[in-house]
Each structure stands twice: as C-alpha cells, then as structure tokens.
Amino acid sequence: MPVSFSQADDKYDVIVIGSGLGGLTSANRLAYCGYRVLLLEYHSQLGGLATWFKRNGHIFDVSLHGFPYGMVKTCKKYWNKEIMNSIVQLKDIVFDNPQFHLKTTFDRIDFTQKLNKQFKIPQSTIDAFFTRVAGMNFYDDQSMTTRELFEEFFPGRSDVHRLLMEPISYANGSTLDDPAITYGIVFSNFMNKGVFTFEGGTDKLIGMMTTELENNGVTICTNAKVERIVVDKGVVRGIECQGRMIEAGAVVSNSGITNTIHNLTDQDAFSSEFMEKANKIRVNNSSCQVYMGVKKEDTIDDIGDLLFTSTVAEFDSTELRDFKTGSKTFSVYYPKTRPGHDRYTIVASMNSNYSDWEKFTEEEYKKEKEDLIQRTLIDLDRYFPNARERMDWIEAATPRTFNRYTLHTQGTSFGTKFEGLDVSRSIFKEVNGLFHVGSVGIIMSGWLGAINYGVIVSNDVDAYMRSKD
Amino acid sequence: MTRDAIRDLILEIIEDIDEDADFDTLQADKPLRDQLDLDSMDFLDIVMELRKRHKLQIPEEDYPELATLDSCVNYLEPLLADA
C-alpha cells in the first residue's frame, strides 16, 4: 500500500511525479534497473486517467475502452505474466450512423472483408492502403495529413473515412488534419488482432501494478502534490513537496508536458529556443462522459462491447467535439468484465472542448451536466430502451472534471498534438536529469502508448544516470 | 569477449525477450526484425540489457548497427574487447 509522504526519505536515485500508466511503468523499469525510486501522486488513487470509481454497488471504468493486442507483449515484458494473462478480446465492435451499420472484430481480416463487400472497395485498393499504413513510422515525412491519405485511397468516400477515422478520434483525440503517420501507427496497432480489454477492470490492473512496484522496492506516496522541480545550474537536484525538499539524481515528470514546463519548473531553467518550441505545443481535446449503472435485477442483452454511434449525416472531426455532439461511444461492461461482480454498467464517451465548459457558473454547470445526461439517454434508448428508468446510478463528467482529477492543461484527455513529442523527448538535453513521460504526440497516447513511452523514457533515464557514474 | 561469446550474449538477450524465438533457421546476415517477431521496443530492450550487463552506452544513432546478428557482433566486438 502507498505510504504517507512523511515517511519518504530525503534522497532517492530517481523521483517520478505522477502515477499515470507512463509514470507507473517508468518507476517499475527504473526499479528493475536497480535504482531507488520514489513515486509521488497528487490524487488519493494511483493510475492517472487509468482510473475507476465506485457508486451504489457499481464500479465505473473511466478509460478502459479497448486497447491493441500489443498490450499483451508489453505487459509481459514490462510488468508481469499475471497482468498479461488478464487481457481478453472485445469481439463485438459496433458502428451505427446514418451512413452505415456494421459489427466487426476490428482487425485487418474483417475490415478488408467489410470494405470489399459492404463498401465495394476493390481488393487491390484495400491491400495497398493497409500496406501503406503498416509501413508508416515515426521517422517518416510528417507533411501528409490523414485527410490527404484517405483522399488518395478513397476519394470522396466520407463513409469509408468515417469507418477508418471515428474510432481513432475517440482513442486519441486526433483529427483528419493531424499527420498521417500518427494515424497509420495507431490504426495499424489495432488492426493487428483487434481490440482488447483488461478482465477484472482498471482497479484490478492498478492493484496488480502497485503490488509489482512494491515488490520491486518502489516507495509510493499518494496525496503528495509536487510543488516544484528544483533545478540548479542546468541540473535537476530534486523536488519540493509539502514544503520539503527531496533530492534525486533524476526526476521523471508524468505530469502533463505543458504543466511540467510552465507550472513545475523555474522558467529560467529553459533556453528561449526551447521555450519557443514549448509555447507552440497544442493540447488535445478533453472529454465528456456519462456513467450509468443498471439496476440490480435488470440485465443488458448482448448489444456489443463498444458502440460507435452517431446521428450526424457525415463524419466531421469538429462535430465530434461539439458541445451538443450527436456522436458518442458507448462502452458496455457486462459481468464478464469483472468476474464475480454481477453488475452491468455503460459508459458514454464524447470528445469535448474545455473552453465550452469553463465559462459556466456552478448553477449553469449543474444544469448543463443534467442536459448532457438527457441527450445521452435519448441516444442510448436506441440500443437499451427506457434507459433512464432502468438505471440506479447516472453521473456525468466534463472537461472540468478531467482537469480537477488529473490537473491536465485544459483537461486534455489525450495529451498533446504531434509537436509535444519532440519537446518531451528532448527536455533532458535542456535540463540535465529532467525527463518527461506521458501522453504526447498522439502516438504516445492511450494505454499501450503510455506504457511503451514509459519504457522508452526509462531507457533515457538509465543512460543518463550511468553516464554520471 | 570473443565473437562467438557476443553472438551467444545477443541470442540469450533475445530469448529473454521472446522465449518462443526460433534460432534454428536464423540467418546471421539478414535483419533480425524480419526473421524473428521483434519490434522497435524489443531493440530498445536489447540496448537496455547491454547497458545493464556490460555498462555499454549505445547512442540512439547507432541503433541501426543492431539490425542483423552479424552487424551486432561487428559493432560490439571492439566495445566488449575487455569484457
């Protein structure tokens, strides 16, 4: 179990600020490399956005909606086999919108078949598209946008663009105007074998990770908000928390990259060239969610695991973030999600802008949340009739909620646009010993991206620490 | 370290990463990536393991040197001469 901050020592090899999946993974890897690691989390619960909460006998998962198969190998290598063995497939992914209806396992074989039979796209075009996106990588030219990529292969086919883009927009907040390589990398990850989830829920995963960290000797403190990263003569010296300085050879910030630079570190630690780049970082959009728990005696028929729904005629990235968007996903949690826990829950997710929500007074905010719930229930009625009266718990979260729990700039739920990656990766060249891990650059986002990025950054930290010896 | 010992070291590290890796048909002059189920994260693991075991610092721009078993051995031979 996490300990009180007062029990932390005065000095560690490495301090990790924040316990999102990236922070947890960095802490675990660095402990594996032999360092004494202190992990500090501001919230009372570990996990960052990989989180959950309990209401009225229900357990609601905030960001457990589906990740790629790559998570199996990643959990085996960087966590343990027990964690890996809890990963199971979500087989029924549903699309329902005015342009098409379909159910898919969301992998290359099934998508190829759907594109060919239902959308009448020639086999050679489909194969060429898959080959192109599978070959994309991070070092490639970034000037092509996803819109241009889609127009090249499927000109004028907004239905195909919707099928290919909608799930990815929900997965990482990207739009048709972001670099095509960010799309290709993420989409190919999913198309490998489909969509997977963690059996037992987020609470079980974070519990297992906490145990593993403790077994590896990491000191974990919750309710410990770091106030400042201490830098002296271009080198990190440690952090300040609750008026106390803790020394460390390296600090890994899993606070957002914008927070790390603007709110945690002295501005004069950075050169003007670096700040110029940092000031250009755009954060991704935030989210709205509605959490619904079904009454004890009631059940949900098999309506699918993950439903991408919309009442809007054509796909439009801007509409997806609109205050009153007609597009939302429903993640359906059957008792199979948490064996032994016999309840059904549904979480509706929408992309959303912080600016649309920040202006409300408390009274207006309350009313707008109720209206959001009402709009969601109307949409859910198509798949789960009389939804409101069949629930015994309904609650909404908005960009303000995301901001409060994660402290992310503008409540971003998907980190930053592409330019954030370079700043995140190069911050240690600017301030020796200061590293950043967390959702950046679209590709280092989502559960798999965050964990893998945690490993990549740990490698940088280890190289730095050993170069000092 | 001899060339053979370096070769064994690399194969041992890869086996830790992927216990199902099949070395019987492995061609030393062809990319490891194409023959085994290795991705860029796996190569990072190799770099980290070499640093852990032999205090070797391999800069990011040298990662392509690890592409084939032969190129690994060629690149590591001078670095592990005293190991």
Coordinates of C-alpha atoms in Angstrom, one line a residue:
Chain A
M1 CA 0.0 0.0 0.0
P2 CA 1.1 3.6 -0.7
V3 CA 2.7 5.2 2.4
S4 CA 2.3 8.7 3.8
F5 CA 4.7 11.3 2.3
S6 CA 6.1 12.0 5.8
Q7 CA 7.6 8.5 5.6
A8 CA 9.6 9.3 2.4
D9 CA 13.4 9.6 2.8
D10 CA 15.3 12.7 2.0
K11 CA 17.1 11.3 -1.0
Y12 CA 16.4 8.9 -3.9
D13 CA 18.1 8.0 -7.2
V14 CA 15.0 8.9 -9.2
I15 CA 11.7 10.6 -8.3
V16 CA 8.7 10.0 -10.6
I17 CA 6.0 12.7 -10.4
G18 CA 2.6 11.3 -11.2
S19 CA 1.2 7.8 -11.5
G20 CA -0.4 7.6 -14.9
L21 CA 0.5 4.4 -16.8
G22 CA 3.6 6.1 -18.1
G23 CA 4.8 7.1 -14.6
L24 CA 4.0 3.7 -13.1
T25 CA 5.9 2.0 -15.9
S26 CA 8.9 4.3 -15.7
A27 CA 9.0 3.7 -11.9
N28 CA 8.9 0.0 -12.4
R29 CA 11.5 -0.2 -15.1
L30 CA 13.9 2.1 -13.2
A31 CA 13.5 -0.1 -10.1
Y32 CA 14.3 -3.1 -12.3
C33 CA 17.5 -1.3 -13.4
G34 CA 18.5 -1.1 -9.8
Y35 CA 17.6 2.4 -8.8
R36 CA 15.9 3.6 -5.6
V37 CA 12.7 5.1 -6.8
L38 CA 10.2 7.4 -5.2
L39 CA 6.8 7.7 -6.9
L40 CA 4.6 10.7 -5.9
E41 CA 0.9 11.1 -6.8
Y42 CA -1.2 14.1 -6.0
H43 CA -4.5 12.2 -6.1
S44 CA -5.5 9.6 -3.4
Q45 CA -5.6 6.9 -6.0
L46 CA -2.9 5.7 -8.5
G47 CA -3.4 5.3 -12.2
G48 CA -3.9 8.9 -13.6
L49 CA -6.6 8.7 -16.2
A50 CA -6.4 4.9 -16.0
T51 CA -8.9 5.2 -13.2
W52 CA -12.2 4.0 -11.7
F53 CA -14.7 4.9 -9.1
K54 CA -17.4 3.2 -7.1
R55 CA -21.0 4.3 -6.7
N56 CA -24.0 2.5 -5.4
G57 CA -22.5 -1.0 -5.8
H58 CA -21.2 -0.2 -9.3
I59 CA -17.6 0.2 -10.4
F60 CA -17.1 2.6 -13.3
D61 CA -14.0 2.5 -15.5
V62 CA -13.0 5.9 -16.9
S63 CA -10.6 4.9 -19.7
L64 CA -10.9 1.1 -20.1
H65 CA -12.5 1.1 -23.5
G66 CA -10.2 -1.1 -25.6
F67 CA -6.5 -1.2 -26.5
P68 CA -4.5 -3.0 -29.2
Y69 CA -3.1 -6.6 -28.9
G70 CA 0.4 -5.2 -28.4
M71 CA -0.6 -4.7 -24.8
V72 CA -0.1 -8.5 -24.3
K73 CA 3.6 -8.4 -25.1
T74 CA 4.2 -5.1 -23.4
C75 CA 2.6 -6.2 -20.1
K76 CA 4.6 -9.5 -20.2
K77 CA 7.9 -7.7 -20.7
Y78 CA 7.5 -4.6 -18.6
W79 CA 5.1 -5.8 -15.8
N80 CA 4.4 -9.5 -15.3
K81 CA 2.7 -12.6 -16.7
E82 CA -0.2 -12.4 -14.3
I83 CA -1.1 -9.0 -15.7
M84 CA -0.6 -10.2 -19.2
N85 CA -2.9 -13.2 -18.6
S86 CA -5.8 -10.9 -17.7
I87 CA -6.0 -9.4 -21.2
V88 CA -9.0 -10.6 -23.2
Q89 CA -10.5 -9.7 -26.5
L90 CA -13.6 -7.5 -27.1
K91 CA -15.1 -9.2 -30.1
D92 CA -18.2 -7.1 -30.9
I93 CA -17.4 -3.6 -32.1
V94 CA -20.5 -1.9 -33.5
F95 CA -20.8 1.1 -35.8
D96 CA -24.2 2.7 -36.1
N97 CA -24.7 6.0 -38.0
P98 CA -26.7 7.4 -40.9
Q99 CA -24.1 6.2 -43.4
F100 CA -23.8 2.5 -42.3
H101 CA -24.4 -0.1 -39.7
L102 CA -22.0 -2.9 -39.0
K103 CA -20.5 -5.2 -36.4
T104 CA -16.8 -6.0 -36.6
T105 CA -13.9 -7.6 -34.7
F106 CA -11.9 -4.6 -35.8
D107 CA -8.9 -6.4 -37.3
R108 CA -7.4 -6.3 -40.8
I109 CA -9.1 -9.5 -42.0
D110 CA -12.6 -8.4 -41.0
F111 CA -12.1 -4.8 -42.1
T112 CA -10.8 -6.0 -45.5
Q113 CA -13.9 -8.1 -46.0
K114 CA -16.3 -5.2 -44.9
L115 CA -14.5 -2.7 -47.1
N116 CA -14.7 -5.0 -50.0
K117 CA -18.3 -6.5 -49.6
Q118 CA -20.2 -3.7 -47.9
F119 CA -18.3 -0.6 -49.2
K120 CA -17.4 -2.1 -52.6
I121 CA -13.8 -1.0 -52.5
P122 CA -11.5 -3.1 -54.8
Q123 CA -9.3 -5.6 -53.1
S124 CA -6.2 -4.1 -54.6
T125 CA -7.0 -0.6 -53.1
I126 CA -7.6 -2.1 -49.7
D127 CA -4.4 -4.1 -49.7
A128 CA -2.4 -1.0 -50.9
F129 CA -3.9 1.1 -48.1
F130 CA -3.1 -1.5 -45.4
T131 CA 0.4 -1.9 -46.8
R132 CA 0.9 1.9 -46.7
V133 CA -0.3 2.4 -43.2
A134 CA 1.5 -0.6 -41.8
G135 CA 4.8 0.7 -43.2
M136 CA 4.5 4.1 -41.6
N137 CA 6.8 5.0 -38.8
F138 CA 7.8 7.9 -36.6
Y139 CA 10.8 8.9 -38.7
D140 CA 8.8 9.4 -41.9
D141 CA 7.7 12.6 -43.5
Q142 CA 5.0 14.3 -41.5
S143 CA 3.7 16.7 -44.0
M144 CA 0.8 14.5 -45.3
T145 CA -2.4 14.7 -43.3
T146 CA -4.7 11.8 -42.6
R147 CA -7.3 13.6 -44.7
E148 CA -4.9 13.6 -47.7
L149 CA -4.1 9.9 -47.1
F150 CA -7.8 9.0 -47.1
E151 CA -8.5 11.1 -50.2
E152 CA -5.6 9.3 -52.0
F153 CA -7.1 5.9 -51.4
F154 CA -10.8 6.5 -51.0
P155 CA -11.6 9.8 -52.7
G156 CA -14.9 11.3 -51.9
R157 CA -15.9 8.3 -49.7
S158 CA -16.9 10.0 -46.5
D159 CA -18.4 6.8 -45.3
V160 CA -15.1 5.0 -45.5
H161 CA -13.3 7.9 -43.9
R162 CA -15.8 7.7 -41.0
L163 CA -15.2 3.9 -40.6
L164 CA -11.4 4.5 -40.5
M165 CA -11.2 7.6 -38.5
E166 CA -14.1 7.7 -36.0
P167 CA -12.6 5.1 -33.6
I168 CA -9.2 6.6 -33.7
S169 CA -10.6 10.1 -32.9
Y170 CA -12.1 8.6 -29.8
A171 CA -9.0 6.7 -29.0
N172 CA -6.6 9.6 -29.1
G173 CA -8.4 12.9 -30.0
S174 CA -6.7 13.1 -33.4
T175 CA -8.4 14.6 -36.4
L176 CA -8.2 14.4 -40.2
D177 CA -5.8 17.3 -40.1
D178 CA -3.2 15.6 -37.9
P179 CA -0.1 13.9 -39.6
A180 CA -1.0 10.7 -41.5
I181 CA 1.8 8.8 -39.8
T182 CA 0.2 9.3 -36.4
Y183 CA -3.0 7.7 -37.9
G184 CA -1.1 4.9 -39.6
I185 CA 0.9 3.9 -36.5
V186 CA -2.2 3.8 -34.2
F187 CA -4.6 2.3 -36.7
S188 CA -2.1 -0.5 -37.6
N189 CA -1.7 -1.4 -33.9
F190 CA -5.4 -2.0 -33.6
M191 CA -5.7 -3.8 -37.0
N192 CA -3.1 -6.4 -35.9
K193 CA -5.5 -8.5 -34.0
G194 CA -8.5 -6.4 -32.8
V195 CA -9.5 -4.7 -29.6
F196 CA -8.6 -6.0 -26.1
T197 CA -9.6 -5.2 -22.5
F198 CA -8.4 -6.0 -19.0
E199 CA -10.5 -8.6 -17.3
G200 CA -11.2 -7.6 -13.7
G201 CA -11.2 -3.9 -14.6
T202 CA -9.0 -0.9 -14.0
D203 CA -9.0 -1.3 -10.3
K204 CA -7.6 -4.8 -10.6
L205 CA -4.9 -3.7 -13.0
I206 CA -3.7 -0.8 -10.9
G207 CA -3.8 -3.0 -7.8
M208 CA -1.6 -5.6 -9.6
M209 CA 0.8 -2.9 -10.8
T210 CA 1.0 -1.4 -7.3
T211 CA 2.0 -4.9 -5.9
E212 CA 4.6 -5.3 -8.5
L213 CA 6.1 -1.9 -7.8
E214 CA 6.3 -2.6 -4.1
N215 CA 7.9 -6.0 -4.8
N216 CA 10.5 -4.1 -6.8
G217 CA 11.2 -1.7 -3.9
V218 CA 9.5 1.5 -5.2
T219 CA 8.3 3.8 -2.4
I220 CA 4.9 5.1 -3.4
C221 CA 3.1 8.1 -1.8
T222 CA -0.4 9.3 -2.6
N223 CA -1.9 12.7 -1.7
A224 CA 1.6 14.1 -2.4
K225 CA 1.4 17.0 -4.8
V226 CA 4.8 18.1 -6.0
E227 CA 5.0 21.9 -6.0
R228 CA 8.3 22.4 -7.8
I229 CA 11.1 20.7 -9.6
V230 CA 14.3 22.1 -8.3
V231 CA 17.0 22.9 -10.9
D232 CA 20.3 24.4 -10.1
K233 CA 22.9 25.4 -12.8
G234 CA 21.1 23.5 -15.5
V235 CA 20.9 20.3 -13.5
V236 CA 18.0 18.7 -11.6
R237 CA 18.5 18.5 -7.8
G238 CA 15.2 17.1 -6.7
I239 CA 11.6 18.2 -6.0
E240 CA 9.7 20.2 -3.4
C241 CA 6.6 18.7 -1.9
Q242 CA 4.6 19.9 1.2
G243 CA 7.4 22.3 2.0
R244 CA 10.1 19.6 1.9
M245 CA 12.9 19.1 -0.5
I246 CA 13.7 15.6 -1.6
E247 CA 17.0 15.2 -3.5
A248 CA 17.3 13.0 -6.6
G249 CA 19.7 12.3 -9.4
A250 CA 16.9 12.4 -12.0
V251 CA 13.3 13.5 -12.0
V252 CA 10.7 12.0 -14.3
S253 CA 7.6 14.1 -14.6
N254 CA 4.4 12.2 -15.6
S255 CA 2.6 15.5 -15.1
G256 CA 1.5 16.9 -18.5
I257 CA 4.3 18.3 -20.6
T258 CA 2.8 21.8 -20.5
N259 CA 2.4 21.6 -16.7
T260 CA 5.9 20.3 -16.3
I261 CA 7.4 23.2 -18.2
H262 CA 5.1 26.1 -17.2
N263 CA 4.0 25.2 -13.6
L264 CA 6.6 22.9 -12.1
T265 CA 9.9 24.1 -13.3
D266 CA 11.6 27.5 -13.0
Q267 CA 11.2 29.2 -16.4
D268 CA 14.8 30.4 -16.4
A269 CA 15.9 26.8 -16.5
F270 CA 15.0 26.7 -20.1
S271 CA 16.6 28.5 -23.1
S272 CA 14.5 30.8 -25.2
E273 CA 14.7 28.5 -28.2
F274 CA 13.3 25.6 -26.1
M275 CA 10.5 27.8 -24.7
E276 CA 9.6 28.9 -28.2
K277 CA 9.0 25.3 -29.1
A278 CA 7.3 24.6 -25.8
N279 CA 4.9 27.5 -26.3
K280 CA 3.8 26.0 -29.6
I281 CA 2.5 22.8 -28.1
R282 CA -1.2 22.3 -28.7
V283 CA -3.0 20.1 -26.2
N284 CA -5.6 17.7 -27.5
N285 CA -9.3 18.0 -26.6
S286 CA -10.9 16.8 -23.4
S287 CA -13.9 14.5 -22.9
C288 CA -17.4 14.3 -21.5
Q289 CA -18.6 11.0 -20.1
V290 CA -21.8 9.7 -18.7
Y291 CA -21.6 6.8 -16.3
M292 CA -24.7 4.7 -16.0
G293 CA -25.3 1.7 -13.7
V294 CA -28.1 -0.7 -14.4
K295 CA -30.5 -1.8 -11.6
K296 CA -29.6 -5.0 -9.8
E297 CA -32.4 -7.1 -11.1
D298 CA -32.0 -5.9 -14.7
T299 CA -29.5 -7.0 -17.4
I300 CA -28.3 -5.8 -20.8
D301 CA -28.8 -8.1 -23.8
D302 CA -25.8 -8.6 -26.0
I303 CA -25.7 -5.2 -27.8
G304 CA -22.0 -5.2 -28.4
D305 CA -18.9 -4.3 -26.3
L306 CA -18.0 -1.0 -27.9
L307 CA -20.6 1.1 -29.9
F308 CA -19.5 3.9 -32.2
T309 CA -22.8 5.8 -32.7
S310 CA -23.8 9.0 -34.4
T311 CA -26.9 10.7 -35.7
V312 CA -24.9 13.1 -37.8
A313 CA -25.1 12.7 -41.6
E314 CA -21.4 12.7 -42.3
F315 CA -18.2 12.4 -40.3
D316 CA -16.7 15.7 -39.2
S317 CA -13.9 16.0 -36.7
T318 CA -15.2 19.3 -35.4
E319 CA -18.7 18.0 -34.9
L320 CA -17.2 15.2 -32.7
R321 CA -16.1 17.8 -30.2
D322 CA -19.2 20.0 -30.5
F323 CA -20.9 20.9 -27.2
K324 CA -24.1 19.1 -28.3
T325 CA -22.4 16.4 -30.5
G326 CA -24.6 13.8 -31.9
S327 CA -21.7 11.4 -31.9
K328 CA -20.7 9.2 -28.9
T329 CA -19.3 5.9 -28.0
F330 CA -21.0 3.5 -25.6
S331 CA -18.7 1.1 -23.7
V332 CA -20.8 -1.7 -22.3
Y333 CA -19.5 -3.6 -19.3
Y334 CA -21.1 -7.0 -18.8
P335 CA -20.5 -9.1 -15.7
K336 CA -17.8 -10.9 -17.8
T337 CA -15.7 -7.7 -17.4
R338 CA -15.4 -8.3 -13.7
P339 CA -16.0 -12.0 -13.0
G340 CA -17.6 -12.3 -9.6
H341 CA -19.1 -8.8 -9.7
D342 CA -22.6 -9.2 -11.1
R343 CA -23.5 -5.7 -12.4
Y344 CA -24.0 -4.1 -15.8
T345 CA -22.7 -0.6 -16.5
I346 CA -22.5 1.6 -19.6
V347 CA -20.1 4.5 -20.0
A348 CA -20.8 7.0 -22.8
S349 CA -17.8 9.0 -24.0
M350 CA -17.7 12.1 -26.2
N351 CA -14.8 14.3 -27.3
S352 CA -15.2 17.8 -25.8
N353 CA -13.6 21.2 -25.6
Y354 CA -12.6 22.6 -22.2
S355 CA -13.4 26.2 -23.4
D356 CA -17.1 25.2 -23.9
W357 CA -17.4 24.2 -20.2
E358 CA -15.1 26.5 -18.3
K359 CA -17.3 29.6 -18.5
F360 CA -20.4 28.2 -16.6
T361 CA -21.3 29.3 -13.1
E362 CA -21.9 26.5 -10.7
E363 CA -25.6 26.6 -11.3
E364 CA -25.4 26.7 -15.1
Y365 CA -22.8 23.9 -14.9
K366 CA -25.2 21.7 -12.9
K367 CA -27.9 22.2 -15.4
E368 CA -25.7 21.6 -18.4
K369 CA -24.5 18.3 -16.9
E370 CA -28.1 17.3 -16.5
D371 CA -28.8 18.2 -20.1
L372 CA -25.8 16.2 -21.2
I373 CA -27.2 13.2 -19.4
Q374 CA -30.5 13.7 -21.0
R375 CA -29.0 13.8 -24.5
T376 CA -27.0 10.7 -23.8
L377 CA -30.0 8.8 -22.6
I378 CA -32.0 9.7 -25.7
D379 CA -29.2 8.3 -27.8
L380 CA -28.8 5.2 -25.6
D381 CA -32.5 4.4 -25.9
R382 CA -31.9 3.2 -29.4
Y383 CA -29.8 0.3 -28.0
F384 CA -31.1 0.0 -24.5
P385 CA -34.8 1.1 -24.4
N386 CA -36.2 3.0 -21.4
A387 CA -32.6 3.6 -20.3
R388 CA -33.2 6.2 -17.6
E389 CA -35.7 4.1 -15.6
R390 CA -33.5 1.0 -15.8
M391 CA -30.5 2.7 -14.1
D392 CA -29.9 3.2 -10.4
W393 CA -27.0 5.5 -10.9
I394 CA -26.3 8.2 -13.5
E395 CA -23.5 10.7 -13.3
A396 CA -21.7 13.0 -15.7
A397 CA -18.0 14.1 -16.1
T398 CA -16.9 17.1 -18.2
P399 CA -13.6 18.6 -19.2
R400 CA -13.7 20.4 -15.8
T401 CA -13.8 17.0 -14.1
F402 CA -10.8 15.7 -16.0
N403 CA -8.9 18.9 -15.2
R404 CA -9.7 18.6 -11.5
Y405 CA -8.5 15.0 -11.1
T406 CA -5.5 15.0 -13.5
L407 CA -4.5 18.7 -13.3
H408 CA -4.0 18.4 -17.1
T409 CA -3.9 21.7 -19.0
Q410 CA -7.5 22.3 -20.3
G411 CA -8.5 18.9 -19.0
T412 CA -6.9 17.2 -22.0
S413 CA -7.6 13.5 -22.0
F414 CA -5.3 12.7 -24.9
G415 CA -2.1 14.7 -24.2
T416 CA -0.7 16.8 -27.0
K417 CA -0.6 17.1 -30.7
F418 CA 2.5 15.8 -32.6
E419 CA 4.9 18.6 -31.7
G420 CA 4.6 17.7 -28.0
L421 CA 6.7 14.5 -28.6
D422 CA 9.9 16.3 -29.6
V423 CA 9.7 18.6 -26.6
S424 CA 9.0 15.8 -24.2
R425 CA 11.8 13.7 -25.7
S426 CA 14.4 16.5 -25.6
I427 CA 13.7 18.1 -22.3
F428 CA 16.6 16.2 -20.6
K429 CA 19.0 17.8 -23.1
E430 CA 17.8 21.2 -21.9
V431 CA 17.8 20.5 -18.1
N432 CA 20.2 17.6 -17.2
G433 CA 18.3 14.9 -15.3
L434 CA 14.8 16.2 -16.1
F435 CA 12.6 13.8 -18.1
H436 CA 9.0 13.8 -19.1
V437 CA 6.7 10.8 -19.7
G438 CA 3.1 11.0 -20.5
S439 CA 0.6 11.3 -23.4
V440 CA 2.4 13.3 -26.2
G441 CA 2.4 13.4 -29.9
I442 CA -0.8 11.4 -30.4
I443 CA 1.2 8.1 -30.9
M444 CA 2.5 8.0 -27.3
S445 CA -1.1 8.0 -26.0
G446 CA -3.7 5.5 -24.9
W447 CA -2.9 2.7 -22.5
L448 CA -0.4 1.0 -24.8
G449 CA 1.3 4.2 -26.0
A450 CA 1.7 5.4 -22.4
I451 CA 3.2 2.2 -21.1
N452 CA 5.6 1.9 -24.1
Y453 CA 6.6 5.5 -23.7
G454 CA 7.3 4.8 -20.0
V455 CA 9.9 2.2 -21.2
I456 CA 11.4 4.5 -23.8
V457 CA 11.9 7.3 -21.2
S458 CA 13.3 4.9 -18.6
N459 CA 16.0 3.9 -21.1
D460 CA 16.9 7.6 -21.4
V461 CA 17.0 8.0 -17.6
D462 CA 19.1 4.9 -17.2
A463 CA 21.6 6.1 -19.9
Y464 CA 21.8 9.4 -18.1
M465 CA 22.3 8.0 -14.6
R466 CA 25.0 5.6 -15.8
S467 CA 26.8 8.4 -17.7
K468 CA 27.2 10.3 -14.4
D469 CA 28.9 7.4 -12.7
Chain B
M1 CA 34.7 -11.3 -25.5
T2 CA 35.1 -13.5 -28.5
R3 CA 32.8 -13.1 -31.5
D4 CA 31.1 -16.4 -30.5
A5 CA 30.5 -15.2 -27.0
I6 CA 29.0 -11.9 -28.2
R7 CA 26.7 -13.9 -30.6
D8 CA 25.6 -16.0 -27.7
L9 CA 25.0 -13.0 -25.5
I10 CA 22.7 -11.4 -28.1
L11 CA 20.8 -14.6 -28.6
E12 CA 20.4 -15.0 -24.8
I13 CA 19.0 -11.5 -24.5
I14 CA 16.6 -12.1 -27.4
E15 CA 15.5 -15.3 -25.8
D16 CA 14.7 -13.4 -22.6
I17 CA 12.5 -11.1 -24.6
D18 CA 10.8 -13.8 -26.6
E19 CA 11.0 -17.3 -25.3
D20 CA 9.4 -18.7 -28.5
A21 CA 12.1 -17.2 -30.7
D22 CA 13.3 -19.8 -33.2
F23 CA 17.1 -19.5 -33.8
D24 CA 17.5 -22.7 -35.9
T25 CA 16.8 -21.0 -39.2
L26 CA 18.2 -17.6 -38.3
Q27 CA 20.5 -16.2 -41.0
A28 CA 23.2 -14.0 -39.4
D29 CA 23.4 -11.6 -42.3
K30 CA 19.7 -10.9 -42.6
P31 CA 17.7 -8.4 -40.4
L32 CA 16.7 -9.9 -37.1
R33 CA 13.4 -8.0 -37.3
D34 CA 12.3 -9.8 -40.4
Q35 CA 13.1 -13.3 -39.1
L36 CA 12.0 -13.0 -35.5
D37 CA 9.0 -11.3 -34.1
L38 CA 10.9 -8.3 -33.0
D39 CA 9.7 -4.7 -32.9
S40 CA 11.4 -1.4 -32.1
M41 CA 10.6 -1.8 -28.4
D42 CA 12.5 -5.2 -28.4
F43 CA 15.6 -3.5 -29.8
L44 CA 15.3 -0.9 -27.0
D45 CA 15.2 -3.8 -24.6
I46 CA 18.5 -5.2 -26.1
V47 CA 20.1 -1.8 -25.7
M48 CA 19.0 -1.6 -22.0
E49 CA 20.1 -5.1 -21.3
L50 CA 23.6 -4.5 -22.7
R51 CA 23.9 -1.4 -20.6
K52 CA 22.8 -3.3 -17.5
R53 CA 25.0 -6.3 -18.0
H54 CA 28.1 -4.6 -19.5
K55 CA 27.7 -0.9 -18.8
L56 CA 27.6 -0.3 -22.6
Q57 CA 26.2 3.0 -23.7
I58 CA 24.8 2.7 -27.2
P59 CA 23.7 6.1 -28.6
E60 CA 20.4 6.2 -30.4
E61 CA 22.1 7.0 -33.8
D62 CA 23.9 3.6 -33.5
Y63 CA 20.7 1.5 -33.1
P64 CA 20.7 0.6 -36.8
E65 CA 24.0 -1.3 -36.1
L66 CA 22.0 -3.9 -34.2
A67 CA 19.9 -4.8 -37.3
T68 CA 21.5 -8.2 -38.0
L69 CA 23.3 -10.7 -35.9
D70 CA 26.5 -10.2 -37.9
S71 CA 26.2 -6.4 -37.6
C72 CA 25.6 -6.7 -33.8
V73 CA 28.8 -8.8 -33.4
N74 CA 30.8 -6.4 -35.6
Y75 CA 29.6 -3.4 -33.7
L76 CA 30.0 -4.8 -30.2
E77 CA 33.3 -6.6 -30.7
P78 CA 35.6 -3.6 -30.1
L79 CA 33.3 -2.3 -27.3
L80 CA 33.4 -5.7 -25.5
A81 CA 37.1 -6.4 -26.2
D82 CA 37.9 -6.3 -22.5
A83 CA 34.7 -7.9 -21.2

